[in-house]
mmCIF file of C-alpha atoms in Angstrom:
data_model
loop_
_atom_site.group_PDB
_atom_site.id
_atom_site.type_symbol
_atom_site.label_atom_id
_atom_site.label_comp_id
_atom_site.label_asym_id
_atom_site.label_seq_id
_atom_site.Cartn_x
_atom_site.Cartn_y
_atom_site.Cartn_z
ATOM 1 C CA MET A 1207 -169.422 166.804 138.318
ATOM 2 C CA SER A 1208 -169.730 169.828 140.655
ATOM 3 C CA MET A 1209 -167.554 171.262 143.278
ATOM 4 C CA TYR A 1210 -169.580 170.501 145.838
ATOM 5 C CA GLN A 1211 -170.750 168.148 148.001
ATOM 6 C CA ALA A 1212 -174.176 169.601 148.532
ATOM 7 C CA VAL A 1213 -175.875 172.385 147.370
ATOM 8 C CA MET A 1214 -178.679 173.299 149.682
ATOM 9 C CA ALA A 1215 -181.776 176.379 150.010
ATOM 10 C CA THR A 1216 -181.927 178.357 153.348
ATOM 11 C CA PRO A 1217 -183.865 181.557 154.688
ATOM 12 C CA LEU A 1218 -180.728 183.378 152.975
ATOM 13 C CA GLY A 1219 -180.487 181.718 149.241
ATOM 14 C CA ARG A 1220 -178.508 178.732 147.871
ATOM 15 C CA ILE A 1221 -175.518 177.717 150.246
ATOM 16 C CA GLY A 1222 -172.028 174.722 148.538
ATOM 17 C CA ILE A 1223 -171.306 173.417 151.074
ATOM 18 C CA ARG A 1224 -167.485 172.024 151.154
ATOM 19 C CA MET A 1225 -165.815 168.844 152.716
ATOM 20 C CA THR A 1226 -162.301 167.694 153.320
ATOM 21 C CA GLY A 1227 -162.864 164.392 154.190
ATOM 22 C CA GLU A 1228 -165.950 164.871 157.083
ATOM 23 C CA ALA A 1229 -165.224 168.273 158.259
ATOM 24 C CA VAL A 1230 -166.234 171.499 156.802
ATOM 25 C CA SER A 1231 -163.925 173.159 155.307
ATOM 26 C CA GLU A 1232 -166.108 176.078 152.873
ATOM 27 C CA LEU A 1233 -169.734 177.085 152.919
ATOM 28 C CA ASP A 1234 -170.311 179.315 149.352
ATOM 29 C CA TYR A 1235 -173.093 182.194 149.759
ATOM 30 C CA LEU A 1236 -174.313 181.652 145.438
ATOM 31 C CA PRO A 1237 -177.158 182.841 143.481
ATOM 32 C CA ALA A 1238 -180.451 181.990 143.109
ATOM 33 C CA ASP A 1239 -180.786 180.125 140.853
ATOM 34 C CA THR A 1240 -178.089 177.730 141.380
ATOM 35 C CA PRO A 1241 -179.862 173.750 141.609
ATOM 36 C CA GLU A 1242 -179.837 172.076 144.638
ATOM 37 C CA GLN A 1243 -177.689 169.450 145.112
ATOM 38 C CA PRO A 1244 -178.194 166.236 148.193
ATOM 39 C CA PRO A 1245 -175.570 165.325 149.677
ATOM 40 C CA ASN A 1246 -173.231 163.416 148.089
ATOM 41 C CA ASP A 1247 -172.350 161.201 151.691
ATOM 42 C CA ALA A 1248 -173.388 160.882 155.691
ATOM 43 C CA ALA A 1249 -171.023 163.544 156.179
ATOM 44 C CA THR A 1250 -172.370 166.357 154.301
ATOM 45 C CA ARG A 1251 -176.527 165.330 155.381
ATOM 46 C CA THR A 1252 -174.961 166.008 158.620
ATOM 47 C CA VAL A 1253 -173.548 169.362 157.815
ATOM 48 C CA VAL A 1254 -177.923 169.950 155.845
ATOM 49 C CA GLU A 1255 -179.346 169.168 158.901
ATOM 50 C CA GLN A 1256 -176.943 171.319 161.137
ATOM 51 C CA LEU A 1257 -177.970 174.157 158.296
ATOM 52 C CA LYS A 1258 -181.370 173.754 158.465
ATOM 53 C CA ALA A 1259 -181.768 173.110 162.849
ATOM 54 C CA TYR A 1260 -179.932 176.721 163.047
ATOM 55 C CA PHE A 1261 -182.211 178.109 160.217
ATOM 56 C CA HIS A 1262 -185.110 176.512 163.139
ATOM 57 C CA ASP A 1263 -183.652 177.389 165.465
ATOM 58 C CA PRO A 1264 -180.638 180.408 166.375
ATOM 59 C CA ARG A 1265 -179.665 178.837 169.842
ATOM 60 C CA TYR A 1266 -179.016 175.788 167.982
ATOM 61 C CA GLN A 1267 -175.416 174.080 168.535
ATOM 62 C CA PHE A 1268 -172.998 172.880 165.851
ATOM 63 C CA THR A 1269 -171.516 169.367 165.769
ATOM 64 C CA VAL A 1270 -169.975 169.384 162.198
ATOM 65 C CA PRO A 1271 -166.022 169.094 162.907
ATOM 66 C CA LEU A 1272 -165.180 172.115 160.978
ATOM 67 C CA ALA A 1273 -161.496 171.843 159.085
ATOM 68 C CA PRO A 1274 -160.771 176.206 157.398
ATOM 69 C CA GLY A 1275 -157.730 176.784 155.315
ATOM 70 C CA GLY A 1276 -155.648 179.354 157.406
ATOM 71 C CA THR A 1277 -152.583 180.878 159.264
ATOM 72 C CA ALA A 1278 -151.857 179.844 162.303
ATOM 73 C CA PHE A 1279 -153.588 183.650 163.673
ATOM 74 C CA GLN A 1280 -156.750 183.372 161.189
ATOM 75 C CA GLN A 1281 -157.115 179.283 162.623
ATOM 76 C CA ARG A 1282 -156.568 181.825 166.952
ATOM 77 C CA ALA A 1283 -159.702 184.323 165.449
ATOM 78 C CA TRP A 1284 -161.646 181.710 164.327
ATOM 79 C CA ALA A 1285 -161.766 179.923 167.539
ATOM 80 C CA VAL A 1286 -162.932 182.213 169.340
ATOM 81 C CA LEU A 1287 -165.107 184.095 167.246
ATOM 82 C CA GLN A 1288 -166.763 179.578 167.384
ATOM 83 C CA ALA A 1289 -167.104 181.226 171.189
ATOM 84 C CA ILE A 1290 -169.378 183.855 170.629
ATOM 85 C CA PRO A 1291 -172.444 182.499 172.511
ATOM 86 C CA PRO A 1292 -175.712 183.198 169.266
ATOM 87 C CA GLY A 1293 -177.489 186.474 170.004
ATOM 88 C CA THR A 1294 -174.517 188.182 171.294
ATOM 89 C CA VAL A 1295 -172.094 190.671 168.882
ATOM 90 C CA LEU A 1296 -168.552 191.534 170.103
ATOM 91 C CA SER A 1297 -166.897 194.159 168.329
ATOM 92 C CA TYR A 1298 -163.732 194.020 166.062
ATOM 93 C CA GLY A 1299 -162.031 195.593 168.680
ATOM 94 C CA GLU A 1300 -162.834 193.105 171.230
ATOM 95 C CA LEU A 1301 -161.893 190.858 169.873
ATOM 96 C CA ALA A 1302 -158.325 192.589 169.247
ATOM 97 C CA GLN A 1303 -158.498 192.545 173.161
ATOM 98 C CA LYS A 1304 -158.918 188.781 173.596
ATOM 99 C CA LEU A 1305 -156.338 188.324 171.251
ATOM 100 C CA ASP A 1306 -153.424 191.076 171.498
ATOM 101 C CA THR A 1307 -153.885 192.135 168.522
ATOM 102 C CA ALA A 1308 -154.977 195.411 166.039
ATOM 103 C CA ALA A 1309 -159.184 195.302 165.486
ATOM 104 C CA ARG A 1310 -157.485 195.296 161.525
ATOM 105 C CA ALA A 1311 -156.702 192.234 161.602
ATOM 106 C CA ILE A 1312 -159.244 190.633 163.272
ATOM 107 C CA GLY A 1313 -161.708 192.253 160.723
ATOM 108 C CA GLY A 1314 -158.846 189.843 158.262
ATOM 109 C CA ALA A 1315 -159.483 186.764 159.280
ATOM 110 C CA CYS A 1316 -163.068 187.741 159.189
ATOM 111 C CA ARG A 1317 -163.288 188.692 156.470
ATOM 112 C CA ASN A 1318 -160.945 185.431 154.943
ATOM 113 C CA ASN A 1319 -163.169 182.981 156.722
ATOM 114 C CA PRO A 1320 -164.240 179.887 154.385
ATOM 115 C CA ILE A 1321 -166.502 179.513 157.095
ATOM 116 C CA PRO A 1322 -168.953 181.568 157.350
ATOM 117 C CA ILE A 1323 -172.166 180.833 160.369
ATOM 118 C CA LEU A 1324 -170.533 177.566 161.155
ATOM 119 C CA ILE A 1325 -167.526 180.163 162.185
ATOM 120 C CA PRO A 1326 -169.733 182.425 163.446
ATOM 121 C CA CYS A 1327 -167.950 185.849 161.718
ATOM 122 C CA HIS A 1328 -171.324 188.307 161.780
ATOM 123 C CA ARG A 1329 -170.921 188.584 165.377
ATOM 124 C CA VAL A 1330 -168.374 190.686 165.052
ATOM 125 C CA VAL A 1331 -169.495 194.189 164.271
ATOM 126 C CA GLY A 1332 -167.985 197.845 164.436
ATOM 127 C CA ARG A 1333 -167.501 200.263 167.619
ATOM 128 C CA GLN A 1334 -169.797 202.332 165.704
ATOM 129 C CA GLY A 1335 -171.686 200.405 163.442
ATOM 130 C CA LEU A 1336 -172.602 196.731 162.174
ATOM 131 C CA GLY A 1337 -168.950 196.984 159.897
ATOM 132 C CA GLY A 1338 -168.712 194.054 156.961
ATOM 133 C CA TYR A 1339 -169.128 191.387 156.174
ATOM 134 C CA THR A 1340 -167.347 189.339 153.281
ATOM 135 C CA GLY A 1341 -165.471 192.003 152.339
ATOM 136 C CA THR A 1342 -168.170 194.041 151.833
ATOM 137 C CA THR A 1343 -169.549 196.970 153.981
ATOM 138 C CA THR A 1344 -172.619 197.715 151.449
ATOM 139 C CA GLY A 1345 -175.305 195.586 149.376
ATOM 140 C CA ASP A 1346 -176.053 191.854 149.641
ATOM 141 C CA PRO A 1347 -173.770 190.808 151.739
ATOM 142 C CA LEU A 1348 -174.375 193.140 154.931
ATOM 143 C CA ALA A 1349 -178.378 192.061 154.468
ATOM 144 C CA ILE A 1350 -176.874 188.587 154.957
ATOM 145 C CA LYS A 1351 -175.143 190.005 158.435
ATOM 146 C CA ARG A 1352 -178.491 191.569 158.984
ATOM 147 C CA TRP A 1353 -180.487 188.876 158.159
ATOM 148 C CA LEU A 1354 -178.327 185.688 160.457
ATOM 149 C CA LEU A 1355 -178.470 188.351 164.239
ATOM 150 C CA ARG A 1356 -181.799 189.572 163.707
ATOM 151 C CA HIS A 1357 -182.897 185.759 163.308
ATOM 152 C CA GLU A 1358 -180.077 185.578 166.179
ATOM 153 C CA GLY A 1359 -182.152 188.406 168.396
ATOM 154 C CA VAL A 1360 -179.953 190.858 167.137
ATOM 155 C CA ASP A 1361 -180.951 194.656 167.369
ATOM 156 C CA VAL A 1362 -179.214 195.302 164.252
ATOM 157 C CA ASP A 1363 -181.161 198.850 164.263
ATOM 158 C CA ARG A 1364 -178.757 200.013 167.522
#
């Protein structure tokens, strides 16, 4: 039995979807050779459909329920991330000001985000550059961040 309720192919590669009840609890970037797995229930099918809609139209607004596990601070930070519209970026410092905390704390919340894309941590950038993505500042995760931002119309070569 798979640990995911679905594995879908996307322009970014395979994404595994983990649910808690009818809410998304994790999205994982998986190796390219991971077999696709159709959704095993209606709630997961809705998540797959909404992700496909986003990959078709970057302005698509997700409505699926989310259930990320995290600290109270992380939950607050992730709620603020969800309010950043597609095609918009904020710096770690700007988000820190909104939450009366430090930029480093925002970076930690982004790094620990279990539901990337749906909780759009890719829309948070460094003051003088792209910043990190999924806890790294080099390699494939940054290619994913660049792709997502370009998909939403953000000039990532600023």
